[in-house]
GROMACS .gro file of C-alpha atoms in nm:
model
  277
    1MET     CA    1   0.257  -4.227  -1.489
    2GLU     CA    2   0.440  -3.998  -1.250
    3LEU     CA    3   0.545  -3.774  -1.540
    4GLY     CA    4   0.184  -3.749  -1.659
    5LYS     CA    5   0.060  -3.649  -1.313
    6SER     CA    6   0.336  -3.391  -1.280
    7LEU     CA    7   0.254  -3.240  -1.619
    8THR     CA    8  -0.117  -3.230  -1.536
    9ALA     CA    9  -0.053  -3.062  -1.204
   10ARG     CA   10   0.175  -2.809  -1.368
   11LEU     CA   11  -0.079  -2.729  -1.639
   12PHE     CA   12  -0.347  -2.689  -1.372
   13VAL     CA   13  -0.128  -2.446  -1.177
   14TYR     CA   14  -0.049  -2.249  -1.493
   15ALA     CA   15  -0.419  -2.232  -1.578
   16LEU     CA   16  -0.502  -2.096  -1.233
   17LEU     CA   17  -0.220  -1.842  -1.250
   18GLY     CA   18  -0.328  -1.739  -1.599
   19ALA     CA   19  -0.687  -1.692  -1.487
   20ALA     CA   20  -0.573  -1.487  -1.188
   21ALA     CA   21  -0.348  -1.273  -1.408
   22PHE     CA   22  -0.627  -1.218  -1.658
   23SER     CA   23  -0.874  -1.117  -1.386
   24VAL     CA   24  -0.627  -0.851  -1.269
   25ALA     CA   25  -0.498  -0.729  -1.604
   26PHE     CA   26  -0.827  -0.719  -1.796
   27PRO     CA   27  -0.995  -0.441  -1.591
   28LEU     CA   28  -0.677  -0.233  -1.609
   29ALA     CA   29  -0.647  -0.280  -1.984
   30LEU     CA   30  -1.016  -0.201  -2.032
   31MET     CA   31  -0.977   0.116  -1.825
   32VAL     CA   32  -0.684   0.237  -2.036
   33LEU     CA   33  -0.852   0.152  -2.367
   34ASN     CA   34  -1.178   0.322  -2.274
   35SER     CA   35  -0.993   0.633  -2.167
   36LEU     CA   36  -0.875   0.669  -2.530
   37ARG     CA   37  -1.223   0.634  -2.678
   38SER     CA   38  -1.515   0.872  -2.708
   39ASN     CA   39  -1.799   0.858  -2.460
   40PHE     CA   40  -2.042   0.758  -2.738
   41ASP     CA   41  -1.825   0.462  -2.843
   42ILE     CA   42  -1.802   0.340  -2.483
   43LEU     CA   43  -2.180   0.346  -2.443
   44ILE     CA   44  -2.229   0.157  -2.770
   45THR     CA   45  -1.952  -0.104  -2.728
   46PRO     CA   46  -1.794  -0.102  -2.379
   47LEU     CA   47  -1.546  -0.374  -2.481
   48GLY     CA   48  -1.446  -0.218  -2.813
   49TRP     CA   49  -1.106  -0.107  -2.939
   50PRO     CA   50  -1.031   0.266  -2.982
   51SER     CA   51  -1.052   0.343  -3.355
   52GLU     CA   52  -0.906   0.694  -3.317
   53PRO     CA   53  -0.720   0.712  -2.982
   54ASP     CA   54  -0.748   1.050  -2.809
   55TRP     CA   55  -0.408   1.081  -2.638
   56GLY     CA   56  -0.477   1.440  -2.539
   57VAL     CA   57  -0.739   1.331  -2.288
   58PHE     CA   58  -0.477   1.274  -2.017
   59ALA     CA   59  -0.338   1.627  -2.034
   60ARG     CA   60  -0.689   1.772  -2.044
   61VAL     CA   61  -0.822   1.591  -1.737
   62TRP     CA   62  -0.492   1.651  -1.553
   63ASN     CA   63  -0.541   2.026  -1.585
   64GLU     CA   64  -0.919   2.035  -1.546
   65ALA     CA   65  -0.939   1.799  -1.246
   66GLY     CA   66  -0.637   1.933  -1.059
   67LEU     CA   67  -0.484   1.589  -1.023
   68GLY     CA   68  -0.134   1.719  -0.960
   69ARG     CA   69  -0.218   1.847  -0.612
   70ALA     CA   70  -0.408   1.528  -0.524
   71ILE     CA   71  -0.123   1.301  -0.633
   72VAL     CA   72   0.128   1.510  -0.436
   73ASN     CA   73  -0.097   1.478  -0.130
   74SER     CA   74  -0.109   1.101  -0.173
   75LEU     CA   75   0.269   1.082  -0.213
   76VAL     CA   76   0.326   1.291   0.102
   77ILE     CA   77   0.085   1.081   0.308
   78ALA     CA   78   0.219   0.751   0.173
   79ALA     CA   79   0.581   0.853   0.234
   80GLY     CA   80   0.503   0.981   0.583
   81THR     CA   81   0.317   0.663   0.674
   82VAL     CA   82   0.592   0.438   0.539
   83LEU     CA   83   0.854   0.635   0.733
   84VAL     CA   84   0.662   0.614   1.061
   85VAL     CA   85   0.565   0.247   1.022
   86CYS     CA   86   0.913   0.131   0.919
   87THR     CA   87   1.081   0.328   1.197
   88VAL     CA   88   0.848   0.223   1.478
   89SER     CA   89   0.799  -0.138   1.371
   90SER     CA   90   1.170  -0.206   1.306
   91MET     CA   91   1.277  -0.067   1.642
   92ALA     CA   92   0.997  -0.250   1.823
   93ALA     CA   93   1.072  -0.573   1.634
   94TRP     CA   94   1.437  -0.558   1.739
   95ALA     CA   95   1.348  -0.494   2.102
   96ILE     CA   96   1.089  -0.771   2.114
   97ALA     CA   97   1.312  -1.022   1.935
   98ARG     CA   98   1.613  -0.958   2.158
   99LYS     CA   99   1.465  -0.862   2.495
  100ASP     CA  100   1.252  -1.060   2.738
  101VAL     CA  101   0.948  -0.832   2.720
  102PRO     CA  102   0.706  -0.893   3.011
  103GLY     CA  103   0.359  -0.982   2.888
  104TRP     CA  104   0.466  -1.017   2.526
  105MET     CA  105   0.206  -1.287   2.461
  106LEU     CA  106  -0.074  -1.059   2.583
  107ILE     CA  107   0.063  -0.773   2.376
  108SER     CA  108   0.079  -0.989   2.064
  109LEU     CA  109  -0.275  -1.113   2.122
  110TYR     CA  110  -0.388  -0.752   2.159
  111PHE     CA  111  -0.221  -0.656   1.832
  112LEU     CA  112  -0.374  -0.956   1.654
  113ALA     CA  113  -0.716  -0.876   1.794
  114THR     CA  114  -0.701  -0.513   1.683
  115THR     CA  115  -0.615  -0.614   1.327
  116THR     CA  116  -0.941  -0.812   1.306
  117ILE     CA  117  -1.162  -0.519   1.409
  118PRO     CA  118  -1.281  -0.307   1.113
  119VAL     CA  119  -1.166   0.053   1.121
  120GLN     CA  120  -1.526   0.170   1.069
  121MET     CA  121  -1.592   0.097   1.436
  122PHE     CA  122  -1.339   0.362   1.536
  123MET     CA  123  -1.434   0.633   1.289
  124PHE     CA  124  -1.648   0.841   1.525
  125PRO     CA  125  -1.407   0.845   1.823
  126LEU     CA  126  -1.115   0.904   1.587
  127TYR     CA  127  -1.295   1.194   1.424
  128PHE     CA  128  -1.380   1.340   1.765
  129VAL     CA  129  -1.017   1.315   1.881
  130MET     CA  130  -0.877   1.466   1.561
  131ALA     CA  131  -1.132   1.747   1.574
  132GLN     CA  132  -1.028   1.827   1.932
  133LEU     CA  133  -0.666   1.835   1.814
  134SER     CA  134  -0.759   2.057   1.516
  135LEU     CA  135  -0.623   1.796   1.276
  136ILE     CA  136  -0.923   1.764   1.045
  137ASN     CA  137  -0.811   1.837   0.687
  138SER     CA  138  -0.451   1.780   0.797
  139PRO     CA  139  -0.234   1.502   0.650
  140VAL     CA  140  -0.095   1.442   1.000
  141ALA     CA  141  -0.428   1.292   1.107
  142VAL     CA  142  -0.441   1.029   0.832
  143ILE     CA  143  -0.070   0.950   0.868
  144LEU     CA  144  -0.121   0.876   1.238
  145ILE     CA  145  -0.428   0.660   1.169
  146TYR     CA  146  -0.264   0.469   0.886
  147SER     CA  147   0.046   0.414   1.098
  148ALA     CA  148  -0.163   0.267   1.378
  149ILE     CA  149  -0.338   0.035   1.133
  150PHE     CA  150  -0.027  -0.105   0.962
  151THR     CA  151   0.224  -0.112   1.248
  152PRO     CA  152   0.106  -0.442   1.409
  153PHE     CA  153   0.141  -0.638   1.084
  154SER     CA  154   0.477  -0.476   1.011
  155LEU     CA  155   0.600  -0.553   1.362
  156PHE     CA  156   0.527  -0.925   1.333
  157LEU     CA  157   0.680  -0.945   0.985
  158LEU     CA  158   1.002  -0.763   1.077
  159ARG     CA  159   1.038  -0.964   1.397
  160THR     CA  160   1.089  -1.277   1.188
  161TYR     CA  161   1.377  -1.107   1.005
  162VAL     CA  162   1.540  -0.988   1.328
  163LEU     CA  163   1.523  -1.340   1.474
  164ASP     CA  164   1.724  -1.465   1.175
  165VAL     CA  165   2.010  -1.220   1.241
  166PRO     CA  166   2.285  -1.403   1.437
  167MET     CA  167   2.342  -1.265   1.785
  168GLU     CA  168   2.717  -1.297   1.727
  169LEU     CA  169   2.706  -1.003   1.486
  170GLU     CA  170   2.554  -0.777   1.749
  171GLU     CA  171   2.795  -0.899   2.015
  172ALA     CA  172   3.093  -0.837   1.788
  173ALA     CA  173   2.972  -0.484   1.720
  174ARG     CA  174   2.934  -0.415   2.092
  175ILE     CA  175   3.284  -0.549   2.160
  176ASP     CA  176   3.412  -0.295   1.908
  177GLY     CA  177   3.243  -0.023   2.114
  178ALA     CA  178   2.921   0.024   1.918
  179SER     CA  179   2.622   0.165   2.106
  180ASP     CA  180   2.273   0.019   2.081
  181PHE     CA  181   2.181   0.285   1.825
  182ARG     CA  182   2.489   0.204   1.617
  183VAL     CA  183   2.416  -0.169   1.636
  184PHE     CA  184   2.061  -0.107   1.520
  185THR     CA  185   2.149   0.125   1.233
  186SER     CA  186   2.468  -0.047   1.113
  187VAL     CA  187   2.392  -0.416   1.178
  188ILE     CA  188   2.019  -0.477   1.211
  189LEU     CA  189   1.873  -0.241   0.950
  190PRO     CA  190   2.097  -0.352   0.658
  191LEU     CA  191   2.023  -0.719   0.729
  192ILE     CA  192   1.646  -0.675   0.752
  193SER     CA  193   1.627  -0.442   0.450
  194PRO     CA  194   1.430  -0.697   0.240
  195GLY     CA  195   1.165  -0.701   0.512
  196LEU     CA  196   1.162  -0.322   0.527
  197LEU     CA  197   1.113  -0.304   0.151
  198THR     CA  198   0.824  -0.551   0.175
  199VAL     CA  199   0.662  -0.349   0.452
  200ALA     CA  200   0.714  -0.025   0.261
  201LEU     CA  201   0.552  -0.165  -0.055
  202ILE     CA  202   0.250  -0.312   0.126
  203VAL     CA  203   0.192   0.004   0.329
  204CYS     CA  204   0.243   0.236   0.033
  205LEU     CA  205   0.000   0.051  -0.194
  206ASN     CA  206  -0.266   0.024   0.076
  207VAL     CA  207  -0.236   0.390   0.174
  208TRP     CA  208  -0.249   0.503  -0.188
  209ASN     CA  209  -0.568   0.307  -0.254
  210GLU     CA  210  -0.740   0.375   0.081
  211PHE     CA  211  -1.059   0.578   0.053
  212LEU     CA  212  -1.275   0.583   0.367
  213ILE     CA  213  -1.027   0.744   0.608
  214ALA     CA  214  -0.901   0.985   0.342
  215ILE     CA  215  -1.248   1.113   0.251
  216THR     CA  216  -1.348   1.140   0.619
  217PHE     CA  217  -1.051   1.334   0.752
  218LEU     CA  218  -0.952   1.526   0.437
  219GLN     CA  219  -1.273   1.695   0.331
  220ASN     CA  220  -1.148   1.993   0.131
  221ALA     CA  221  -1.034   1.974  -0.229
  222GLU     CA  222  -0.687   2.111  -0.150
  223GLY     CA  223  -0.599   1.831   0.091
  224ALA     CA  224  -0.774   1.544  -0.088
  225THR     CA  225  -0.576   1.236  -0.184
  226ALA     CA  226  -0.589   1.085  -0.532
  227THR     CA  227  -0.864   0.836  -0.448
  228ALA     CA  228  -1.067   1.098  -0.261
  229ARG     CA  229  -1.027   1.335  -0.555
  230PHE     CA  230  -1.149   1.065  -0.790
  231TYR     CA  231  -1.464   1.030  -0.578
  232GLN     CA  232  -1.516   1.406  -0.585
  233LEU     CA  233  -1.487   1.402  -0.963
  234THR     CA  234  -1.742   1.124  -1.021
  235GLY     CA  235  -2.022   1.379  -1.016
  236ARG     CA  236  -1.839   1.610  -1.253
  237TYR     CA  237  -1.748   1.338  -1.501
  238GLY     CA  238  -2.037   1.105  -1.426
  239ASN     CA  239  -2.175   1.143  -1.778
  240ASN     CA  240  -1.834   1.130  -1.945
  241LEU     CA  241  -1.695   0.783  -1.897
  242ALA     CA  242  -1.390   0.843  -2.116
  243ASP     CA  243  -1.264   1.130  -1.900
  244LEU     CA  244  -1.345   0.934  -1.585
  245MET     CA  245  -1.140   0.639  -1.711
  246ALA     CA  246  -0.855   0.877  -1.797
  247VAL     CA  247  -0.855   1.013  -1.441
  248ALA     CA  248  -0.858   0.658  -1.303
  249THR     CA  249  -0.566   0.562  -1.530
  250ILE     CA  250  -0.355   0.856  -1.413
  251ILE     CA  251  -0.425   0.774  -1.047
  252ALA     CA  252  -0.349   0.403  -1.089
  253LEU     CA  253  -0.033   0.450  -1.298
  254PRO     CA  254   0.211   0.537  -1.012
  255THR     CA  255   0.119   0.227  -0.811
  256VAL     CA  256   0.149   0.000  -1.115
  257ILE     CA  257   0.493   0.140  -1.201
  258PHE     CA  258   0.609   0.114  -0.840
  259PHE     CA  259   0.493  -0.245  -0.803
  260VAL     CA  260   0.644  -0.358  -1.134
  261ALA     CA  261   0.975  -0.196  -1.039
  262VAL     CA  262   1.007  -0.375  -0.703
  263GLN     CA  263   0.792  -0.685  -0.750
  264ARG     CA  264   1.088  -0.925  -0.746
  265ARG     CA  265   1.221  -0.789  -0.418
  266PHE     CA  266   0.869  -0.788  -0.279
  267ILE     CA  267   0.811  -1.154  -0.358
  268GLU     CA  268   1.153  -1.246  -0.220
  269GLY     CA  269   1.082  -1.052   0.099
  270ILE     CA  270   0.743  -1.216   0.153
  271SER     CA  271   0.884  -1.563   0.085
  272ALA     CA  272   1.182  -1.510   0.315
  273GLY     CA  273   0.960  -1.378   0.591
  274ALA     CA  274   0.727  -1.675   0.563
  275VAL     CA  275   1.019  -1.922   0.582
  276LYS     CA  276   1.184  -1.745   0.873
  277GLY     CA  277   0.861  -1.716   1.067
   0.00000   0.00000   0.00000
């Protein structure tokens, strides 16, 4: 009886996971397949298979749409945001985990409260401030905004990793003459590297796919990110679904490759952080 219940529960879990995987993979597969078909075939049978795949469509839309500049812009902004968030949140997490910070409960409540407020409420004052600083159409503006959005979450996640580092390791390093900076860089950072990788992946994927802030603060074609460039191209390729799907495939490909490459470490980092917290 127990074996039957266990098998049923396992089959139910597998069915749910299979349905979830299908709901994620099917739109991606359909996007890739339709990018290889003609526009006429897509309009006739949207779920059809490409009879004569047009592999040259990717090179054509890459050159015509100027995707190279947009992808470089997205990479620069994502890398800058990850660098700022990981640096600030790791240092703050170490200080908060090891020091008796006055009013930490109020600070944590403030951070939690800000994460529940939609960013749309701050768009006008943010735009006004960035305009006064002459940062409109500058990647610095979006890097600062993204960093402010993702730092609270990253701080709480990395704090759980710092708490799991034995104090004896830090004390031993200080006995050997290590400064606070040396303790942080040589002891803390290597031990919380799974958490840093998790933060980097979450921030990178969210920044790459973010649209509203990018289209608001990067309004010219030269500074547009990949998602903003895709929006700008919808009018140009609105009547050519095949080319539009090819553009979407090129933009989505880097994030898919990145996630597949580090998914195991990502899952391990999330699981470890949940257990430690």
